Coordinates of C-alpha atoms in Angstrom, one line a residue:
X1 CA 96.9 129.7 63.9
X2 CA 95.8 126.2 64.0
X3 CA 98.1 124.0 62.6
X4 CA 96.3 120.8 60.6
X5 CA 98.5 117.7 60.6
X6 CA 97.5 114.5 58.4
X7 CA 97.7 111.3 60.4
X8 CA 100.6 109.3 59.2
X9 CA 98.0 106.6 58.1
X10 CA 96.3 109.1 55.5
X11 CA 99.7 109.9 53.7
X12 CA 100.1 108.2 50.5
X13 CA 103.2 105.9 50.0
X14 CA 103.7 108.0 46.7
X15 CA 104.0 111.7 47.1
X16 CA 101.7 111.7 43.9
X17 CA 99.2 109.3 44.8
X18 CA 95.6 110.7 43.5
X19 CA 97.6 113.2 41.4
X20 CA 98.5 115.6 44.4
X21 CA 101.6 116.0 46.7
X22 CA 100.0 115.5 50.3
X23 CA 102.3 115.7 53.1
X24 CA 101.8 115.3 56.9
X25 CA 101.9 118.9 57.7
X26 CA 99.9 121.3 55.8
X27 CA 100.5 124.5 57.8
X28 CA 97.2 126.6 58.8
X29 CA 93.6 125.5 58.3
X30 CA 93.1 127.6 54.9
X31 CA 95.8 125.7 53.5
X32 CA 94.6 122.2 54.8
X33 CA 91.2 122.8 53.3
X34 CA 92.5 124.2 50.2
X35 CA 94.8 121.0 49.7
X36 CA 91.7 118.7 50.2
X37 CA 89.5 120.4 48.0
X38 CA 92.1 120.0 44.9
X39 CA 92.2 116.0 45.6
X40 CA 90.3 114.6 42.6
X41 CA 87.1 112.5 43.3
X42 CA 86.8 108.7 42.7
X43 CA 84.5 107.3 40.1
X44 CA 82.2 104.5 41.0
X45 CA 84.6 102.1 39.3
X46 CA 87.5 103.3 41.1
X47 CA 85.8 103.1 44.6
X48 CA 84.6 99.5 43.9
X49 CA 88.0 98.5 42.8
X50 CA 89.7 100.1 45.8
X51 CA 87.1 98.9 48.5
X52 CA 87.5 95.4 47.2
X53 CA 91.2 95.4 47.5
X54 CA 91.0 96.8 50.9
X55 CA 88.4 94.0 52.0
X56 CA 90.0 90.9 50.2
X57 CA 93.7 91.9 50.1
X58 CA 93.8 94.3 53.4
X59 CA 95.5 96.9 51.0
X60 CA 96.5 100.0 52.9
X61 CA 97.1 102.1 49.8
X62 CA 93.6 101.7 48.8
X63 CA 92.2 102.6 52.2
X64 CA 94.5 105.8 51.7
X65 CA 93.0 106.7 48.7
X66 CA 89.6 106.1 49.6
X67 CA 90.2 108.4 52.6
X68 CA 92.0 111.1 50.9
X69 CA 89.4 111.1 48.2
X70 CA 86.7 112.2 50.9
X71 CA 88.5 114.4 53.2
X72 CA 86.5 117.3 51.4
X73 CA 83.3 115.5 52.6
X74 CA 84.5 115.7 56.4
X75 CA 85.3 119.6 56.0
X76 CA 81.9 120.4 54.6
X77 CA 80.3 118.4 57.6
X78 CA 82.4 119.7 60.2
X79 CA 81.6 123.4 58.9
X80 CA 77.8 122.9 59.9
X81 CA 78.9 122.5 63.6
X82 CA 80.9 125.7 64.0
X83 CA 77.9 127.1 66.1
X84 CA 78.7 125.2 69.2
X85 CA 81.9 127.4 69.7
X86 CA 84.6 124.5 69.3
X87 CA 87.5 125.0 66.9
X88 CA 86.8 123.9 63.2
X89 CA 90.0 122.1 63.0
X90 CA 89.4 120.1 65.9
X91 CA 85.8 119.3 64.4
X92 CA 87.6 118.1 61.3
X93 CA 90.1 116.0 62.9
X94 CA 87.5 114.1 64.8
X95 CA 85.3 113.9 61.2
X96 CA 88.5 112.3 59.9
X97 CA 88.5 109.6 62.6
X98 CA 84.6 108.9 61.6
X99 CA 86.1 108.8 57.9
X100 CA 88.6 106.2 58.8
X101 CA 86.2 104.0 61.0
X102 CA 83.9 104.0 57.7
X103 CA 86.5 103.1 55.5
X104 CA 87.5 100.2 57.3
X105 CA 84.0 99.0 57.3
X106 CA 83.2 99.8 53.7
X107 CA 81.6 96.9 51.7
X108 CA 81.8 98.2 47.9
X109 CA 79.6 94.9 46.8
X110 CA 76.8 96.2 48.8
X111 CA 76.0 98.9 46.1
X112 CA 76.3 102.1 48.2
X113 CA 78.5 104.5 47.5
X114 CA 81.4 105.5 50.4
X115 CA 80.0 109.0 50.7
X116 CA 76.7 107.8 51.9
X117 CA 78.1 105.4 54.1
X118 CA 80.8 107.7 55.6
X119 CA 78.4 110.5 56.4
X120 CA 76.9 108.6 59.3
X121 CA 80.4 107.7 60.8
X122 CA 81.7 111.3 60.3
X123 CA 78.6 113.0 62.0
X124 CA 78.7 110.3 64.8
X125 CA 82.4 111.0 65.7
X126 CA 81.8 114.8 65.7
X127 CA 78.6 114.4 67.8
X128 CA 80.5 112.4 70.5
X129 CA 83.4 115.1 70.5
X130 CA 80.7 118.0 71.0
X131 CA 79.0 116.6 73.7
X132 CA 82.3 115.7 75.5
X133 CA 83.7 119.2 75.1
X134 CA 80.8 121.4 74.7
X135 CA 80.5 122.1 78.4
X136 CA 82.1 121.0 81.6
X137 CA 78.7 119.5 82.6
X138 CA 77.2 117.1 80.1
X139 CA 74.0 118.2 78.8
X140 CA 73.0 115.2 76.8
X141 CA 73.4 111.4 77.8
X142 CA 70.1 109.6 76.5
X143 CA 69.2 109.2 72.9
X144 CA 66.4 111.5 73.1
X145 CA 68.5 114.2 74.8
X146 CA 71.1 113.8 71.9
X147 CA 68.3 114.2 69.3
X148 CA 67.2 117.2 70.9
X149 CA 70.7 118.9 71.5
X150 CA 71.3 118.7 67.8
X151 CA 68.1 119.7 66.6
X152 CA 66.5 122.1 68.9
X153 CA 68.3 125.3 67.6
X154 CA 67.2 124.6 64.0
X155 CA 63.6 124.5 65.1
X156 CA 63.4 127.4 67.0
X157 CA 62.4 130.6 65.9
X158 CA 64.5 133.6 67.2
X159 CA 65.8 133.9 70.8
X160 CA 62.4 133.7 72.6
X161 CA 61.3 130.6 74.7
X162 CA 59.5 128.0 72.6
X163 CA 55.5 128.2 72.6
X164 CA 53.6 125.2 73.9
X165 CA 52.5 124.4 70.2
X166 CA 56.0 124.4 69.1
X167 CA 57.2 122.1 71.8
X168 CA 54.4 119.6 71.0
X169 CA 55.3 119.8 67.3
X170 CA 59.0 119.2 68.1
X171 CA 58.3 116.6 70.4
X172 CA 56.2 114.9 67.8
X173 CA 58.7 115.3 64.9
X174 CA 61.6 113.8 67.0
X175 CA 59.5 111.2 68.8
X176 CA 60.4 112.4 72.3
X177 CA 58.4 113.4 75.3
X178 CA 57.1 117.2 75.5
X179 CA 59.0 117.0 79.2
X180 CA 62.2 116.1 77.3
X181 CA 62.0 119.1 74.9
X182 CA 61.4 121.8 77.9
X183 CA 64.2 120.4 79.8
X184 CA 66.6 120.5 76.9
X185 CA 65.5 124.0 75.9
X186 CA 66.2 125.0 79.5
X187 CA 69.7 123.6 79.5
X188 CA 70.6 125.0 76.3
X189 CA 69.2 128.5 77.2
X190 CA 71.8 128.6 80.5
X191 CA 75.3 129.7 80.2
X192 CA 78.2 128.5 82.1
X193 CA 79.1 130.7 85.3
X194 CA 82.7 130.8 86.9
X195 CA 82.4 129.7 90.6
X196 CA 85.1 132.5 91.3
X197 CA 85.2 135.9 90.3
X198 CA 88.0 136.8 87.7
X199 CA 88.8 140.0 89.3
X200 CA 89.7 140.8 93.0
X201 CA 87.1 143.5 93.7
X202 CA 83.7 143.8 95.0
X203 CA 82.3 141.5 92.6
X204 CA 83.8 138.6 94.4
X205 CA 80.7 138.7 97.1
X206 CA 78.4 137.9 94.1
X207 CA 80.4 135.1 92.7
X208 CA 78.8 131.4 93.2
X209 CA 81.7 130.4 95.3
X210 CA 80.6 133.3 97.9
X211 CA 77.3 131.6 98.5
X212 CA 77.7 128.0 97.6
X213 CA 80.6 127.0 99.7
X214 CA 79.9 126.1 103.3
X215 CA 82.3 126.8 106.3
X216 CA 81.1 123.7 108.1
X217 CA 82.4 121.7 105.0
X218 CA 85.7 123.3 105.0
X219 CA 88.4 120.6 105.5
X220 CA 90.0 122.0 108.6
X221 CA 86.7 122.9 110.2
X222 CA 85.7 119.2 109.5
X223 CA 88.9 117.8 111.1
X224 CA 88.5 120.1 114.0
X225 CA 85.0 119.1 114.6
X226 CA 85.9 115.5 114.4
X227 CA 88.7 115.8 117.1
X228 CA 86.3 117.8 119.3
X229 CA 84.0 114.8 119.3
X230 CA 86.7 112.3 119.9
X231 CA 87.8 114.4 123.0
X232 CA 84.2 114.8 124.3
X233 CA 83.5 111.1 124.2
X234 CA 86.1 108.7 123.9
X235 CA 88.9 110.9 125.1
X236 CA 87.5 112.4 128.1
X237 CA 85.9 108.9 129.3
X238 CA 89.6 107.4 129.1
X239 CA 91.1 110.5 130.9
X240 CA 88.5 110.1 133.5
X241 CA 89.3 106.4 134.0
X242 CA 93.0 107.1 135.1
X243 CA 91.6 109.1 138.0
X244 CA 91.0 107.7 141.3
X245 CA 87.4 107.9 142.6
X246 CA 88.0 111.2 144.8
X247 CA 89.8 112.9 142.1
X248 CA 87.1 111.9 139.4
X249 CA 84.2 112.9 141.7
X250 CA 85.8 116.5 142.4
X251 CA 86.6 117.0 138.3
X252 CA 83.1 115.9 137.6
X253 CA 81.5 117.9 140.3
X254 CA 83.4 120.8 139.2
X255 CA 83.5 121.0 135.5
X256 CA 81.1 118.3 134.0
X257 CA 77.9 118.9 136.5
X258 CA 76.3 121.5 134.3
X259 CA 76.3 122.5 130.7
X260 CA 76.9 126.1 131.5
X261 CA 80.1 125.5 133.5
X262 CA 78.8 126.5 136.8
X263 CA 80.1 123.5 138.8
X264 CA 80.4 122.9 142.6
X265 CA 82.3 125.3 144.6
X266 CA 85.7 124.5 146.4
X267 CA 83.9 124.9 149.9
X268 CA 81.0 122.7 148.8
X269 CA 83.4 119.8 148.0
X270 CA 85.6 120.7 151.1
X271 CA 82.8 120.1 153.4
X272 CA 81.8 116.7 151.3
X273 CA 85.4 115.3 151.7
X274 CA 86.1 117.0 155.3
X275 CA 89.2 118.6 154.0
X276 CA 90.1 122.3 153.3
X277 CA 89.5 124.4 150.2
X278 CA 93.1 124.6 149.4
X279 CA 93.4 120.9 149.5
X280 CA 90.3 120.4 147.1
X281 CA 92.2 123.0 144.7
X282 CA 95.5 120.8 144.9
X283 CA 93.7 117.5 144.1
X284 CA 91.8 119.1 141.4
X285 CA 95.0 120.6 139.6
X286 CA 96.7 117.0 140.0
X287 CA 94.0 115.7 138.5
X288 CA 93.5 117.9 135.8
X289 CA 97.2 117.5 134.9
X290 CA 96.8 113.7 134.6
X291 CA 93.8 114.1 132.2
X292 CA 96.1 116.5 130.2
X293 CA 98.4 113.9 129.8
X294 CA 95.8 111.2 128.6
X295 CA 94.1 113.5 126.6
X296 CA 97.4 114.2 124.5
X297 CA 96.9 111.0 122.3
X298 CA 93.7 112.3 121.0
X299 CA 95.0 115.6 119.9

């Protein structure tokens, strides 16, 4: 059950302000709505008086009365946005923030009732909340996309895709491009999909994570590839540089001459240097041991 808490700034100094005890914690959502609907509405003369007191004297008591008398407006507007799957209580709370912003900027001497002025601020705050929380991926960032986001559903007939004529008509009504209507309809018709399957059965192989992930991008494999690259270039060259010319020639001929690993034989190198094959093997073993020590810094 959702608990509605009135902001401290909205709680009147007097418990009987506006003729109704309105405490900070009103329990569940139904109790909150019932309480705000019992708050009396202000006459135009009362609204003008309170608005002037707030503007000229920074009277917070006047601001409280103006806000409290219009909380029912927020509830009514928030109810119209329940189709986006967000909690009604959260929509109301965001709308209340918009109402407080409207009261802060309200000028009673302009001849406009607060209810007309506040509607814009309440809707703007609710719109911003919906766009931030409706999906993990933002679906509307430009002005045209915002207009389409909040108007497309009401213009669609049923669940079928819009016809070219309907698309053209909506683009004309909202003064947006035809392509933007098509793009937003595509976004809204899609649905969020979990990257990983919620179960541990055979469905795992069909979850997006199974085909979107790349083994080559896995951190451990990336580090291994970088390490191999360093060993093959910088590390190997450093290790060979520590050998004497004969030892280097033997290692290169035995292990680095061909990519397929088919290097020179011990007997071929024995004939080249005029020593026995066993001696070539000993020089090779000593050279590889020395190189291993040099390559340790790159592992």
